[in-house]
């Protein structure tokens, strides 16, 4: 079984599980939609512009985070309820994991595209622009959440996942920034080695 097929089997398995009796059907659709959009994009570009294995792995991880959040809603993921009890927190912080990934993964993908298409040379400017793109994506997602809330009213509460926290939007973008920085600090060198193999 090749790597692409393993990736697809994992993706579809989690997707099917996620779709079986989710907590809220509308919330499930909203949360899983980005994963459903990225799947055909990856399929259509797999030959013409294949990504590094590292990028594919983290895209899959991000998709799984979305699907789990869609199944339970971000405010009710059981593992994070348990973590909240242990830590004495009054909120389920699974959404923060989602926003961490929302900074981490787009930064990795942006960096890869910038380097491979010679948009900007690797180094400080490449890292800075990759981080900026991830933050722009995070801010745009917050706007989408706001628009959904305006259009659907109370039905969007589970999608927003604010849990009564007035600084939720700002902390979400803050977590995306942390994720973007983590990506650049921990993976840049390894990412460069994978890019070299891909180009070689």
Short mmCIF file of C-alpha atoms in Angstrom, two decimals:
data_model
loop_
_atom_site.label_atom_id
_atom_site.label_comp_id
_atom_site.label_asym_id
_atom_site.label_seq_id
_atom_site.Cartn_x
_atom_site.Cartn_y
_atom_site.Cartn_z
CA UNK A 1 0.00 0.00 0.00
CA UNK A 2 1.59 3.31 -1.07
CA UNK A 3 1.76 6.39 1.14
CA UNK A 4 -0.92 8.29 -0.75
CA UNK A 5 -3.37 5.42 -0.33
CA UNK A 6 -2.59 5.12 3.40
CA UNK A 7 -3.16 8.89 3.75
CA UNK A 8 -6.50 8.61 1.95
CA UNK A 9 -7.64 5.59 3.99
CA UNK A 10 -6.90 7.40 7.25
CA UNK A 11 -8.64 10.57 6.04
CA UNK A 12 -11.77 8.76 4.86
CA UNK A 13 -11.93 6.51 7.94
CA UNK A 14 -11.89 9.48 10.31
CA UNK A 15 -14.33 11.38 8.07
CA UNK A 16 -16.84 8.52 8.10
CA UNK A 17 -16.50 8.13 11.88
CA UNK A 18 -16.95 11.88 12.30
CA UNK A 19 -20.13 11.88 10.19
CA UNK A 20 -21.84 9.13 12.20
CA UNK A 21 -24.27 10.77 14.63
CA UNK A 22 -22.33 13.98 15.25
CA UNK A 23 -23.40 16.18 18.14
CA UNK A 24 -24.83 18.75 15.74
CA UNK A 25 -25.15 18.16 11.98
CA UNK A 26 -24.82 21.83 11.01
CA UNK A 27 -21.74 22.32 13.17
CA UNK A 28 -20.23 19.13 11.77
CA UNK A 29 -20.59 20.44 8.24
CA UNK A 30 -19.07 23.81 9.09
CA UNK A 31 -16.11 22.30 10.91
CA UNK A 32 -15.36 19.57 8.38
CA UNK A 33 -15.83 21.76 5.28
CA UNK A 34 -12.17 22.92 5.11
CA UNK A 35 -11.03 19.28 5.09
CA UNK A 36 -13.54 18.47 2.36
CA UNK A 37 -12.20 21.38 0.32
CA UNK A 38 -8.54 20.46 0.75
CA UNK A 39 -9.01 16.81 -0.30
CA UNK A 40 -9.80 17.49 -3.99
CA UNK A 41 -7.13 20.20 -4.10
CA UNK A 42 -4.49 17.71 -2.94
CA UNK A 43 -5.82 15.08 -5.35
CA UNK A 44 -5.70 17.42 -8.35
CA UNK A 45 -2.17 18.65 -7.55
CA UNK A 46 -0.63 15.33 -6.50
CA UNK A 47 1.16 14.80 -9.85
CA UNK A 48 1.81 18.36 -11.01
CA UNK A 49 2.83 19.80 -7.65
CA UNK A 50 3.31 17.08 -5.02
CA UNK A 51 4.09 18.34 -1.54
CA UNK A 52 6.73 17.04 0.83
CA UNK A 53 5.76 14.06 3.01
CA UNK A 54 6.04 16.40 6.00
CA UNK A 55 3.40 18.75 4.57
CA UNK A 56 1.04 15.88 3.76
CA UNK A 57 1.36 14.46 7.28
CA UNK A 58 0.56 17.76 8.98
CA UNK A 59 -2.30 18.51 6.59
CA UNK A 60 -3.78 15.14 7.55
CA UNK A 61 -3.31 15.87 11.26
CA UNK A 62 -5.07 19.21 10.82
CA UNK A 63 -7.94 17.54 8.95
CA UNK A 64 -8.32 14.99 11.77
CA UNK A 65 -8.45 17.81 14.32
CA UNK A 66 -11.25 19.41 12.29
CA UNK A 67 -13.17 16.14 12.00
CA UNK A 68 -12.94 15.35 15.70
CA UNK A 69 -14.08 18.89 16.50
CA UNK A 70 -16.92 18.51 14.02
CA UNK A 71 -18.10 15.25 15.56
CA UNK A 72 -18.24 16.43 19.17
CA UNK A 73 -18.23 20.24 18.61
CA UNK A 74 -15.10 22.01 19.75
CA UNK A 75 -16.52 22.77 23.19
CA UNK A 76 -17.33 19.13 24.01
CA UNK A 77 -14.41 16.93 22.94
CA UNK A 78 -14.27 14.36 25.80
CA UNK A 79 -10.48 14.21 26.19
CA UNK A 80 -10.32 17.97 26.63
CA UNK A 81 -13.21 17.89 29.11
CA UNK A 82 -11.08 15.48 31.14
CA UNK A 83 -8.03 17.76 30.79
CA UNK A 84 -10.15 20.73 31.94
CA UNK A 85 -11.22 18.78 35.04
CA UNK A 86 -7.64 17.87 35.91
CA UNK A 87 -6.34 21.40 35.40
CA UNK A 88 -9.31 23.10 37.04
CA UNK A 89 -10.18 25.00 33.89
CA UNK A 90 -13.76 26.12 33.33
CA UNK A 91 -13.62 25.62 29.54
CA UNK A 92 -12.81 22.90 27.04
CA UNK A 93 -9.73 24.13 25.15
CA UNK A 94 -9.88 21.81 22.14
CA UNK A 95 -10.57 24.85 19.95
CA UNK A 96 -7.15 26.21 20.95
CA UNK A 97 -5.53 23.05 19.58
CA UNK A 98 -7.45 23.67 16.35
CA UNK A 99 -6.21 27.24 16.11
CA UNK A 100 -2.66 26.17 16.95
CA UNK A 101 -2.84 23.86 13.93
CA UNK A 102 -4.41 26.68 11.94
CA UNK A 103 -1.17 28.61 12.36
CA UNK A 104 1.23 25.66 12.19
CA UNK A 105 0.03 23.93 9.02
CA UNK A 106 -0.59 26.93 6.72
CA UNK A 107 2.85 28.27 7.68
CA UNK A 108 4.46 25.00 6.60
CA UNK A 109 2.52 24.88 3.32
CA UNK A 110 3.12 28.57 2.57
CA UNK A 111 6.84 28.18 3.22
CA UNK A 112 6.96 25.22 0.86
CA UNK A 113 5.14 27.05 -1.92
CA UNK A 114 7.21 30.22 -1.51
CA UNK A 115 10.49 28.30 -1.73
CA UNK A 116 9.54 25.94 -4.54
CA UNK A 117 8.03 28.63 -6.75
CA UNK A 118 10.88 31.05 -6.02
CA UNK A 119 8.46 33.63 -4.63
CA UNK A 120 11.07 34.50 -2.00
CA UNK A 121 14.36 32.90 -1.02
CA UNK A 122 14.48 30.76 2.11
CA UNK A 123 15.53 32.59 5.21
CA UNK A 124 14.16 35.38 7.35
CA UNK A 125 11.87 36.96 4.73
CA UNK A 126 10.46 33.61 3.69
CA UNK A 127 9.72 32.73 7.30
CA UNK A 128 8.21 36.13 8.02
CA UNK A 129 5.92 36.05 4.98
CA UNK A 130 4.86 32.46 5.71
CA UNK A 131 3.94 33.51 9.23
CA UNK A 132 2.05 36.56 7.90
CA UNK A 133 0.07 34.39 5.49
CA UNK A 134 -0.90 32.03 8.30
CA UNK A 135 -2.05 34.94 10.46
CA UNK A 136 -4.03 36.39 7.55
CA UNK A 137 -5.69 33.00 7.09
CA UNK A 138 -6.49 32.85 10.80
CA UNK A 139 -8.00 36.34 10.78
CA UNK A 140 -10.06 35.52 7.68
CA UNK A 141 -11.38 32.38 9.39
CA UNK A 142 -12.50 34.50 12.34
CA UNK A 143 -14.37 36.72 9.86
CA UNK A 144 -16.03 33.62 8.40
CA UNK A 145 -17.12 32.58 11.89
CA UNK A 146 -18.57 36.05 12.44
CA UNK A 147 -20.44 35.98 9.11
CA UNK A 148 -21.85 32.53 9.89
CA UNK A 149 -22.99 33.77 13.30
CA UNK A 150 -24.74 36.77 11.70
CA UNK A 151 -26.48 34.59 9.13
CA UNK A 152 -27.53 31.74 11.39
CA UNK A 153 -27.90 33.29 14.84
CA UNK A 154 -27.89 30.85 17.73
CA UNK A 155 -27.25 27.88 15.44
CA UNK A 156 -23.63 29.05 15.10
CA UNK A 157 -22.83 28.96 18.82
CA UNK A 158 -21.30 25.47 18.69
CA UNK A 159 -19.31 26.46 15.60
CA UNK A 160 -17.94 29.58 17.29
CA UNK A 161 -17.05 27.66 20.46
CA UNK A 162 -16.53 30.83 22.50
CA UNK A 163 -17.90 29.21 25.68
CA UNK A 164 -18.58 32.66 27.10
CA UNK A 165 -14.98 33.84 26.75
CA UNK A 166 -15.04 37.45 25.50
CA UNK A 167 -11.45 37.34 24.21
CA UNK A 168 -11.96 34.10 22.27
CA UNK A 169 -11.32 35.64 18.84
CA UNK A 170 -8.10 37.31 19.95
CA UNK A 171 -6.84 34.22 21.76
CA UNK A 172 -7.64 32.09 18.70
CA UNK A 173 -5.44 34.30 16.54
CA UNK A 174 -2.82 34.32 19.29
CA UNK A 175 -2.73 30.52 19.22
CA UNK A 176 -2.36 30.60 15.44
CA UNK A 177 0.66 32.88 15.90
CA UNK A 178 2.14 30.46 18.45
CA UNK A 179 1.56 27.57 16.02
CA UNK A 180 3.21 29.46 13.15
CA UNK A 181 6.29 30.26 15.26
CA UNK A 182 6.47 26.66 16.51
CA UNK A 183 6.44 25.42 12.92
CA UNK A 184 9.28 27.68 11.84
CA UNK A 185 11.42 27.05 14.92
CA UNK A 186 11.04 23.27 15.05
CA UNK A 187 10.67 22.17 11.43
CA UNK A 188 12.49 24.57 9.10
CA UNK A 189 15.71 22.55 8.90
CA UNK A 190 13.94 19.22 8.46
CA UNK A 191 11.57 20.81 5.95
CA UNK A 192 14.56 22.08 3.97
CA UNK A 193 15.99 18.56 3.80
CA UNK A 194 12.69 17.22 2.44
CA UNK A 195 12.50 20.04 -0.09
CA UNK A 196 16.03 19.17 -1.26
CA UNK A 197 15.00 15.54 -1.80
CA UNK A 198 11.88 16.61 -3.67
CA UNK A 199 13.88 18.88 -5.97
CA UNK A 200 16.65 16.34 -6.35
#
